[in-house]
mmCIF file of C-alpha atoms and ligand atoms in Angstrom:
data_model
loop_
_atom_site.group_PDB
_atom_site.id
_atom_site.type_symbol
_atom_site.label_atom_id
_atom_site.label_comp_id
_atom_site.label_asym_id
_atom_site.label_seq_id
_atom_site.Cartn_x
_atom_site.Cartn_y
_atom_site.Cartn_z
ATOM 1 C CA UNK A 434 86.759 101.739 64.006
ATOM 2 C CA UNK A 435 86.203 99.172 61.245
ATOM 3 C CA UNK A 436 84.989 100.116 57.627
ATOM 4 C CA UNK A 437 81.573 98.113 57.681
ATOM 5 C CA UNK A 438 80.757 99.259 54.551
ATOM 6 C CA UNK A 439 79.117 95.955 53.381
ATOM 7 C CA UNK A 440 80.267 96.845 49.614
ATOM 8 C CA UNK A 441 83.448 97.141 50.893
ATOM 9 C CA UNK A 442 85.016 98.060 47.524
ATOM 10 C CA UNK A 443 88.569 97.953 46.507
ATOM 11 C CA UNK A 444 90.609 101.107 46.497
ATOM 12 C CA UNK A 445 93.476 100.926 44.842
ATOM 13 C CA UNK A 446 95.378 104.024 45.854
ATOM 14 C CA UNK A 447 98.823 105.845 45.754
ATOM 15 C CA UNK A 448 101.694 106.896 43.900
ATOM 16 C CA UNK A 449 102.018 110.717 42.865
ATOM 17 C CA UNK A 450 100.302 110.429 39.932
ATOM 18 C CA UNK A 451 97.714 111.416 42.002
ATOM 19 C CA UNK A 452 98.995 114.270 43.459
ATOM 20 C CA UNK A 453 98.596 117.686 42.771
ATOM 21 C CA UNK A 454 101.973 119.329 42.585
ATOM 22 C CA UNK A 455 100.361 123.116 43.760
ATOM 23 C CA UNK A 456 98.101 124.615 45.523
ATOM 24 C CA UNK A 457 94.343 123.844 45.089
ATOM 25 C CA UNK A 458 91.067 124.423 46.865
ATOM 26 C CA UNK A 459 88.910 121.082 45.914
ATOM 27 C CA UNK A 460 86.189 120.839 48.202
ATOM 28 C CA UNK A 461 85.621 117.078 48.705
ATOM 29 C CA UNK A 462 81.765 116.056 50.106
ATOM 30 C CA UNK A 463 81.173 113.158 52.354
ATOM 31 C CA UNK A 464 79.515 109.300 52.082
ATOM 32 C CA UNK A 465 77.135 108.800 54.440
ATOM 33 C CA UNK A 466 77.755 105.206 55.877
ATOM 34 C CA UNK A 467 76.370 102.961 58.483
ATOM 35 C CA UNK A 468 78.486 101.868 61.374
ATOM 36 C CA UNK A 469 76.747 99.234 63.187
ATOM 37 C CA UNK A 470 73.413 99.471 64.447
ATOM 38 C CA UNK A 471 73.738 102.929 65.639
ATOM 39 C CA UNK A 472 76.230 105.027 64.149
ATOM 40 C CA UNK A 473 76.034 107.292 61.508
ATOM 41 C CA UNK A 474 79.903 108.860 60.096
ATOM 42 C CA UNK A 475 80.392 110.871 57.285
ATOM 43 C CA UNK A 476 83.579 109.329 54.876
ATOM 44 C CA UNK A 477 85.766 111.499 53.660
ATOM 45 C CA UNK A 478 88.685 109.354 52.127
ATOM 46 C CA UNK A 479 88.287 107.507 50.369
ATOM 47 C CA UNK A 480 86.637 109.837 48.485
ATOM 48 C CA UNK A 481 85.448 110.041 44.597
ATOM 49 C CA UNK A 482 88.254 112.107 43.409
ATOM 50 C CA UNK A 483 90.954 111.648 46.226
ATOM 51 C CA UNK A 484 92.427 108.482 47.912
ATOM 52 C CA UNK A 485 94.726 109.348 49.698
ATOM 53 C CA UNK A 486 96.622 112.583 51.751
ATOM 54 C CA UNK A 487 99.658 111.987 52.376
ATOM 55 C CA UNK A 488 100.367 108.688 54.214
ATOM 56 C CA UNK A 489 96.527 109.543 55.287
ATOM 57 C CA UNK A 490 94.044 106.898 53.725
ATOM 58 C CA UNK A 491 90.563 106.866 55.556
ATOM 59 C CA UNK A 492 89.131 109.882 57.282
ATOM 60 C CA UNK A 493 85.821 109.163 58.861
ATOM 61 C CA UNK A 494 84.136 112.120 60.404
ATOM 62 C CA UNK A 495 81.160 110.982 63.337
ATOM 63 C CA UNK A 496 78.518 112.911 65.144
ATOM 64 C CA UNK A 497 78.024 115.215 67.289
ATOM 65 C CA UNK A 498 75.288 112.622 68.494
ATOM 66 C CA UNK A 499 73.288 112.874 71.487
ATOM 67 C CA UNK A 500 73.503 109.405 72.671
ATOM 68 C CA UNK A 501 72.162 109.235 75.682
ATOM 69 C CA UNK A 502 70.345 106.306 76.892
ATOM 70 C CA UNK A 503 71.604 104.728 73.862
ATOM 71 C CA UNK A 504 74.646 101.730 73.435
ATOM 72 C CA UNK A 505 76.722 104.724 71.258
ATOM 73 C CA UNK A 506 79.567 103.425 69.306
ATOM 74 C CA UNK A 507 79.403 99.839 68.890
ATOM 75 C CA UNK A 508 81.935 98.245 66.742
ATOM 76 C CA UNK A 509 83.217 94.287 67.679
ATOM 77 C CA UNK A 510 86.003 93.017 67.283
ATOM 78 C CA UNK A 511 87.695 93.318 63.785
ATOM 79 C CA UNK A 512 91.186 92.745 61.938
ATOM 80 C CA UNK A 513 93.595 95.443 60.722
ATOM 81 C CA UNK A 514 96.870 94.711 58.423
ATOM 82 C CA UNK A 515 99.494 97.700 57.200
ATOM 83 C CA UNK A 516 98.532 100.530 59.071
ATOM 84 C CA UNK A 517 97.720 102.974 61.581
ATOM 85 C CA UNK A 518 94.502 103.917 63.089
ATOM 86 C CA UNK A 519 94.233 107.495 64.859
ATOM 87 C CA UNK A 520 90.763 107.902 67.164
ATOM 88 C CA UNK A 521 90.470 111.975 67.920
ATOM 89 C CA UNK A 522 87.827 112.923 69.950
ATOM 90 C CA UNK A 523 85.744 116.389 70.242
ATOM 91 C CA UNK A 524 83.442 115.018 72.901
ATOM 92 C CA UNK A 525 82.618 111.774 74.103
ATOM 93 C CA UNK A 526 84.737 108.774 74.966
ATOM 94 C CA UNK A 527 85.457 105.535 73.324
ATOM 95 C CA UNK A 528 87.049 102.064 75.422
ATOM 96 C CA UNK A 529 89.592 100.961 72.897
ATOM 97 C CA UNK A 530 90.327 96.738 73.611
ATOM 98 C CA UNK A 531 92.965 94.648 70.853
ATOM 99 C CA UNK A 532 94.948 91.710 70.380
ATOM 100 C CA UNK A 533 97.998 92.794 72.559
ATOM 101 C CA UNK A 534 96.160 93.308 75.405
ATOM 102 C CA UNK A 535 95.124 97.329 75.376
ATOM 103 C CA UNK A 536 92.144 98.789 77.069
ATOM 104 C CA UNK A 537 92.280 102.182 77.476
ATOM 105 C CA UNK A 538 89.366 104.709 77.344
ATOM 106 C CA UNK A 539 90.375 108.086 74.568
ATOM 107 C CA UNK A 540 89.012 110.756 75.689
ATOM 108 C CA UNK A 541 88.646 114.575 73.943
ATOM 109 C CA UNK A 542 92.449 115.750 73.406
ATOM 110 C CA UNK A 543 93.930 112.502 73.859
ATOM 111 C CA UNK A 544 95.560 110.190 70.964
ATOM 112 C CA UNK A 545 94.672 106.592 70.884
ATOM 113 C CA UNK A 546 97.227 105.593 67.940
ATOM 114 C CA UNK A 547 96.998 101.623 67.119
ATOM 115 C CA UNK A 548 99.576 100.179 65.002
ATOM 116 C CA UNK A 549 98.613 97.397 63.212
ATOM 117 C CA UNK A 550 101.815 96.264 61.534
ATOM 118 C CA UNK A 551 101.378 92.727 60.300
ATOM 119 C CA UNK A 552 98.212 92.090 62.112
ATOM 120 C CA UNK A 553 96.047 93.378 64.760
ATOM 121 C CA UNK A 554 92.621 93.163 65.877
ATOM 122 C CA UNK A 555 90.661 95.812 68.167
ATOM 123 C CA UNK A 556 86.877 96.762 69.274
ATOM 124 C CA UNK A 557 85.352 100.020 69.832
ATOM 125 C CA UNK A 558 82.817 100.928 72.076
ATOM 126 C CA UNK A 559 80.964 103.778 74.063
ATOM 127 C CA UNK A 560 81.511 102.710 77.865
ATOM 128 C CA UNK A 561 78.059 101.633 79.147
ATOM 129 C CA UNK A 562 78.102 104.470 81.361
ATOM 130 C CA UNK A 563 79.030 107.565 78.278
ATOM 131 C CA UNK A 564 79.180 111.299 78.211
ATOM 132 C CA UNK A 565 75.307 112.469 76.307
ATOM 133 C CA UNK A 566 77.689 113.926 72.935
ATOM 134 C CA UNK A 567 80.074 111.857 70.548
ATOM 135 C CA UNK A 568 81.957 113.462 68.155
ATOM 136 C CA UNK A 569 84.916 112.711 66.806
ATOM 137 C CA UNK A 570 87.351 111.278 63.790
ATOM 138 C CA UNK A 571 88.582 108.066 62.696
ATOM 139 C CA UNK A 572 91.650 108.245 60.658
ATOM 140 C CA UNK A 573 93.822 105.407 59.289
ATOM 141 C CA UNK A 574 97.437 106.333 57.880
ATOM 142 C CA UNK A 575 99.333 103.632 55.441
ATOM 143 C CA UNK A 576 102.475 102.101 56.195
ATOM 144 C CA UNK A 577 105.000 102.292 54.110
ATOM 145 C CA UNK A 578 106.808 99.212 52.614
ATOM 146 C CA UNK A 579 109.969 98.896 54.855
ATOM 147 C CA UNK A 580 107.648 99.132 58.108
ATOM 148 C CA UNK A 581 104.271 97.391 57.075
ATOM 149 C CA UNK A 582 105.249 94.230 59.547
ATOM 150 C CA UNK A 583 105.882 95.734 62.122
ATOM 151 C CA UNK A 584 104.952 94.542 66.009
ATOM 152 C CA UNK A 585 101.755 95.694 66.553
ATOM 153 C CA UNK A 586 101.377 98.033 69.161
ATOM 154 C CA UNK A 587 98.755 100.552 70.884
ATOM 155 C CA UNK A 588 99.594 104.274 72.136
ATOM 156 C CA UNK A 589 97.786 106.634 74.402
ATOM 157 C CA UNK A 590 99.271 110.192 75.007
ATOM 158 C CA UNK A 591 97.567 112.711 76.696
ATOM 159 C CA UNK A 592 100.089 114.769 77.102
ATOM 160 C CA UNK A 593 100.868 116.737 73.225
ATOM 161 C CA UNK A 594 102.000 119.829 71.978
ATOM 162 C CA UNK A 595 100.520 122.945 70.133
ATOM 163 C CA UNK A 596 101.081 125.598 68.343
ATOM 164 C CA UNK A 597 99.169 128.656 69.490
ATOM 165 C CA UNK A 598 98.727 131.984 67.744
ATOM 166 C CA UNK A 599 96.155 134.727 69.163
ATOM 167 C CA UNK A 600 92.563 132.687 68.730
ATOM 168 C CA UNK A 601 94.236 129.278 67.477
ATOM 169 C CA UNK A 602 95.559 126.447 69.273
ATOM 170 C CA UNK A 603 96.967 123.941 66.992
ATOM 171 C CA UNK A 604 97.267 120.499 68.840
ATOM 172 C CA UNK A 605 99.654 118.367 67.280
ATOM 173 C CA UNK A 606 97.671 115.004 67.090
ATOM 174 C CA UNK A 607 100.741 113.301 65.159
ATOM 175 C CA UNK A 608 104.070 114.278 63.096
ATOM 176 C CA UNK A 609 105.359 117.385 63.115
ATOM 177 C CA UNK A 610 103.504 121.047 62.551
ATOM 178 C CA UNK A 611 105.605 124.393 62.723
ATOM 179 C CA UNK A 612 108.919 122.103 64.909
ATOM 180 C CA UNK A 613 106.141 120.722 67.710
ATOM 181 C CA UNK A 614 106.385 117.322 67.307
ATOM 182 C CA UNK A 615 104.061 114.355 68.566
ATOM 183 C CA UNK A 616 105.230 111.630 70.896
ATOM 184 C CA UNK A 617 102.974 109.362 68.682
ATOM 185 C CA UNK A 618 104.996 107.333 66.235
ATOM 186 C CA UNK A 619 105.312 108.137 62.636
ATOM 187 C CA UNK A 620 106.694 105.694 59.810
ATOM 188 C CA UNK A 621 106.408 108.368 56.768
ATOM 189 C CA UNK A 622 106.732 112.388 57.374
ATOM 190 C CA UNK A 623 103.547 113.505 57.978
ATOM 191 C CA UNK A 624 101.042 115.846 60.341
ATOM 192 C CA UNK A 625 97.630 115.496 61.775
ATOM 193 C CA UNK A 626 96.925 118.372 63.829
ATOM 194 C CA UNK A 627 93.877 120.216 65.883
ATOM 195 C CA UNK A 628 92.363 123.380 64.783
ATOM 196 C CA UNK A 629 90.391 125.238 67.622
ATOM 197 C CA UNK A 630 89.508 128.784 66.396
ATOM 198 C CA UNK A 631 88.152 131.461 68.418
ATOM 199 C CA UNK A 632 85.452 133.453 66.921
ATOM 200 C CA UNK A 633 86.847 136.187 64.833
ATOM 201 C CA UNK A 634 90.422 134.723 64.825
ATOM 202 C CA UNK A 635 92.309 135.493 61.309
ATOM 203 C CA UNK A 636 95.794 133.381 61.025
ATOM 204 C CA UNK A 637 98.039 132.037 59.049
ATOM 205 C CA UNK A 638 98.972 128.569 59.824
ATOM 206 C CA UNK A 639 102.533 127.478 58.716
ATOM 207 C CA UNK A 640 103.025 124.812 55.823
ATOM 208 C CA UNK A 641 105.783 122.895 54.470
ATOM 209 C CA UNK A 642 105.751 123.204 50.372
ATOM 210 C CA UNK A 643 106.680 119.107 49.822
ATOM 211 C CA UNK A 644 103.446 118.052 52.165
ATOM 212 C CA UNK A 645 100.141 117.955 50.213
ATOM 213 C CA UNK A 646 97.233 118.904 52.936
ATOM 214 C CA UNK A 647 93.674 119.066 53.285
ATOM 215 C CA UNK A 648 91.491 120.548 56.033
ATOM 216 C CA UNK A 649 88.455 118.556 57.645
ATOM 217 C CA UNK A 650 85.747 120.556 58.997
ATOM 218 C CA UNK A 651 84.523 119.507 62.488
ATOM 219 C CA UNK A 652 82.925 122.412 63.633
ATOM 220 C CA UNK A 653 81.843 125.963 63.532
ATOM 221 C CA UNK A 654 81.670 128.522 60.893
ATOM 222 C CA UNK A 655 85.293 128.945 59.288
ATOM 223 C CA UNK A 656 86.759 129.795 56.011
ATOM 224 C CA UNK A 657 90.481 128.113 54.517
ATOM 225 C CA UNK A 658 92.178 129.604 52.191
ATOM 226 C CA UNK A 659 89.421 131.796 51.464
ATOM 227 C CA UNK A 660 86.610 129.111 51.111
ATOM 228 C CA UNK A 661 83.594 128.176 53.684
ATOM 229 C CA UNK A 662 83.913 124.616 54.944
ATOM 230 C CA UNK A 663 80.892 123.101 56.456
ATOM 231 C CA UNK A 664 80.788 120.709 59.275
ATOM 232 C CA UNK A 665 81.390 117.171 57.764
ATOM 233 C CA UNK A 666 83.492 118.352 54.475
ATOM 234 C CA UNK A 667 87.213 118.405 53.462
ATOM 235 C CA UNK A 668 89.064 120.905 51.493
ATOM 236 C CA UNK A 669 92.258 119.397 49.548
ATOM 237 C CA UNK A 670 94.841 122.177 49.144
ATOM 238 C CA UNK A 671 97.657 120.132 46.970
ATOM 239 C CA UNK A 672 101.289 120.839 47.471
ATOM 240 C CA UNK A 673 103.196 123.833 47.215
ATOM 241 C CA UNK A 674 101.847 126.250 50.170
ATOM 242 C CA UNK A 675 103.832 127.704 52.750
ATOM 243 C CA UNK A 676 101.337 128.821 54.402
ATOM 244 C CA UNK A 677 97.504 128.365 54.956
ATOM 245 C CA UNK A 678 95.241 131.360 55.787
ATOM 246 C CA UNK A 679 92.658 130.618 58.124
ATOM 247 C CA UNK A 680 89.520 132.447 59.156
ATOM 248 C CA UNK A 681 86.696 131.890 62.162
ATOM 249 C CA UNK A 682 83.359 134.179 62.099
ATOM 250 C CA UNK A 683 82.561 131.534 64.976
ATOM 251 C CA UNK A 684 84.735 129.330 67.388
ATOM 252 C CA UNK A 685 85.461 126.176 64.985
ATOM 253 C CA UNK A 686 87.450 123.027 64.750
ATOM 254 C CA UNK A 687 88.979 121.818 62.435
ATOM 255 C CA UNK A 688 91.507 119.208 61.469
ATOM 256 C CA UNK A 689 94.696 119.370 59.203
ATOM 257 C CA UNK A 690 96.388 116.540 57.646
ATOM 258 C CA UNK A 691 98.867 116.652 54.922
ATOM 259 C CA UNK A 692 101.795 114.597 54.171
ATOM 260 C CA UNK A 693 104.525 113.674 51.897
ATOM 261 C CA UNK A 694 102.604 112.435 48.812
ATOM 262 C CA UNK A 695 102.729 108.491 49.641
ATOM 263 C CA UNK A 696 104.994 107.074 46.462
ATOM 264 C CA UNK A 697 103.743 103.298 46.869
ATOM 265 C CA UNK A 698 100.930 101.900 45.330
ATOM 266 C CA UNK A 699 98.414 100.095 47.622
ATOM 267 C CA UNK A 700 95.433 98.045 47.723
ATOM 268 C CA UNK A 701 93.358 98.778 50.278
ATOM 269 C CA UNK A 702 89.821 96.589 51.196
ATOM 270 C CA UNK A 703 87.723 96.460 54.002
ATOM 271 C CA UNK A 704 90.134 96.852 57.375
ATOM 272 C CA UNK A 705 93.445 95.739 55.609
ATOM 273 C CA UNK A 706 96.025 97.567 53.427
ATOM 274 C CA UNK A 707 98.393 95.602 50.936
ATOM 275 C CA UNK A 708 100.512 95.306 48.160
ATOM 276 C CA UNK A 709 98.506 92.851 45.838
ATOM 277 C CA UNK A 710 94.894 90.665 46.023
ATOM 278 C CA UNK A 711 96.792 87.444 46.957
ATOM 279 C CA UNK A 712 97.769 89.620 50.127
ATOM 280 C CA UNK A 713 94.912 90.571 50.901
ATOM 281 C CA UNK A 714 92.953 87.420 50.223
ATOM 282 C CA UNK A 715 95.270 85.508 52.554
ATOM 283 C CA UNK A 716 94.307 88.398 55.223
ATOM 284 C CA UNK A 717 90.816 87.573 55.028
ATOM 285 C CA UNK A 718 91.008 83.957 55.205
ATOM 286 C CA UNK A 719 93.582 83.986 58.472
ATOM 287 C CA UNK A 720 90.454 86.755 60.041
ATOM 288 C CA UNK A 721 88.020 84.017 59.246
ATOM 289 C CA UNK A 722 90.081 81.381 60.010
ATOM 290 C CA UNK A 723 91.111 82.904 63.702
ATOM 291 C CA UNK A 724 94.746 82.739 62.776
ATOM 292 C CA UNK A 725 97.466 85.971 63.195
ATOM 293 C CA UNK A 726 95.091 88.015 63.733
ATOM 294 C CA UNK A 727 94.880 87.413 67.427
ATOM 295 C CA UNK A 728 91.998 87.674 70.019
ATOM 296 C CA UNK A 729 89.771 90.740 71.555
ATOM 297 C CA UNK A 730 89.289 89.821 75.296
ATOM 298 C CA UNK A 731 86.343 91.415 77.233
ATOM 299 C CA UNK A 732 83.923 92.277 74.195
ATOM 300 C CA UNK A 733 80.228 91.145 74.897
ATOM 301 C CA UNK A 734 79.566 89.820 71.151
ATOM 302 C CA UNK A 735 80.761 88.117 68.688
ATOM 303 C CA UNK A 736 83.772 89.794 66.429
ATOM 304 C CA UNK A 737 82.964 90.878 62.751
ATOM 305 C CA UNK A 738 82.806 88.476 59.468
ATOM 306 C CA UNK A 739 84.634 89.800 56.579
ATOM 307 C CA UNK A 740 82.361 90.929 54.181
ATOM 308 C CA UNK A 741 83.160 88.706 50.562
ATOM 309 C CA UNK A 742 86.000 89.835 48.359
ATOM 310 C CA UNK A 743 84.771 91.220 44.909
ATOM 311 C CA UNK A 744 84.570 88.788 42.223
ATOM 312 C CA UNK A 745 87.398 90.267 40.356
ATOM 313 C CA UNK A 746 90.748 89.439 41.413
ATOM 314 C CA UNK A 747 92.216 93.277 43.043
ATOM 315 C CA UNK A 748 95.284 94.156 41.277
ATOM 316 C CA UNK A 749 97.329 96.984 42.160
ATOM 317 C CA UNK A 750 97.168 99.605 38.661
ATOM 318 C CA UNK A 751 98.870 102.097 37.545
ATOM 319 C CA UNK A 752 99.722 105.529 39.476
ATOM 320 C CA UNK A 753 96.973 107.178 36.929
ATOM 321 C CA UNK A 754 93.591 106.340 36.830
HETATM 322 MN MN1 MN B 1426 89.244 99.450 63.376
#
């Protein structure tokens, strides 16, 4: 998924100044913003208060939508630079195409995990032929310095594990959650995982005290940690927790991601993630340019213009606001 936010405004994110060293319950509200012609997704990170979880630096939560008779998810072809991009579906499907040559269909349950590395560029679309619902999450996840240029590569797995207790099965979408560990790859420690509650379930999920975590709410009527989450929200729970207490009054899904507070400062606009505004300057002239960034076979349209850089040169600030 691409961020088409036309404002497209610089985030400069990162280091643990902004982290909050114990356990919290800030409930974080979402940003409305149009995807395209049709789509609708509630954004999550960046958010007002928070940038980043972990490694985890753009959580976009979509639908459901009814979408039949309609094109669905319609995003052309568009760069990405220092990063990851996870697609996690709850219904639906999306055809996945990029630069090395992937097309692949994600389906609910399934990881589609695209590593940009230096450069990459993808589409996402609804197959013409499309299941009626579409819901799902976009998440990107920041790569660290000593792996930011690397080969870019695409994953599919079908095929990951879960934690279960009675009423809860915990798929691990990537990282590691309670020693079940995703084939997807990882360049910082992290966890994205799958919360499907059974009505009335009570649990306690386990938690590693040096992760910082926060749970997105997909679905359903649930409570973490003691507070409601509605559909389309995110509770950040800090660092420090053990354990996370988890409650269902209806079947609900949910999504946890936490990670090691990310140390490095980065500058993040539109698709690509950097160190510093020459960076990401010379990003968006290779896009326009139709250098490094490679090509998107098979898409019926033309691929995305970068929207204009702000007139203020980006620089990367301190680890404090
Ligand atoms: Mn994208």
């Amino acid at each position: 998924m691409s961020n088409l936010d036309p404002r497209a405004m610089l985030s400069v994110c990162g280091g643990r100044g902004f982290v909050v060293a114990e356990p919290v319950r800030e409930l974080l509200s979402p940003r409305r913003v149009k995807l395209g012609e049709s789509t609708e997704v509630r954004r999550l990170l960046p958010n007002l208060g928070r940038r980043m979880i972990g490694a985890w630096a753009f959580v976009d939560h979509y639908g459901p939508d009814d979408i039949a008779g309609e094109p669905g998810m319609q995003v052309p072809p568009h760069p990405h630079m220092g990063l990851q991009t996870v697609s996690w579906l709850h219904a639906g499907e999306v055809l996945h195409r990029d630069s090395t040559g992937s097309l692949q269909t994600v389906r609910p349950g399934e990881l589609g995990l695209m590593t940009s590395g230096r450069a990459i560029s993808h589409s996402e679309e609804s197959p013409a032929s499309h299941a009626r619902f579409l819901h799902g999450a976009q998440l990107w996840v920041a790569l660290p310095e000593a792996h930011r240029t690397v080969e870019p590569h695409f994953q599919h797995h079908t095929d990951l594990p879960a934690v279960t207790a009675p009423g809860l099965t915990a798929t691990v979408v990537l990282g590691e959650l309670d020693g079940a560990l995703s084939p997807g790859t990882t360049y910082s420690p992290l966890v994205g995982a799958d919360l499907s509650l059974s009505a009335g379930t009570e649990c306690a999920l386990p938690l590693v005290p040096d992760f910082e975590y926060a749970v997105l709410a997909m679905s359903g009527e649930a409570t973490v940690d003691g507070v409601p989450v509605q559909p389309g929200s995110m509770l950040y729970l800090g660092c420090g927790r053990t354990e996370l207490p988890l409650r269902a009054a209806s079947d609900a899904g949910l999504m946890l991601l936490g990670g090691e507070p990310f140390a490095e400062e980065i500058v993040m606009w539109w698709n690509f993630i950097g160190r510093s505004n020459d960076e990401i300057k010379q990003a968006r002239s290779d896009w326009m340019e139709g250098t490094r960034f490679g090509e998107v076979k098979g898409y019926d349209g033309p691929p995305l213009a970068a929207p204009e850089l702000p007139p203020v040169p980006m620089k990367p600030r301190g680890r404090v606001r």
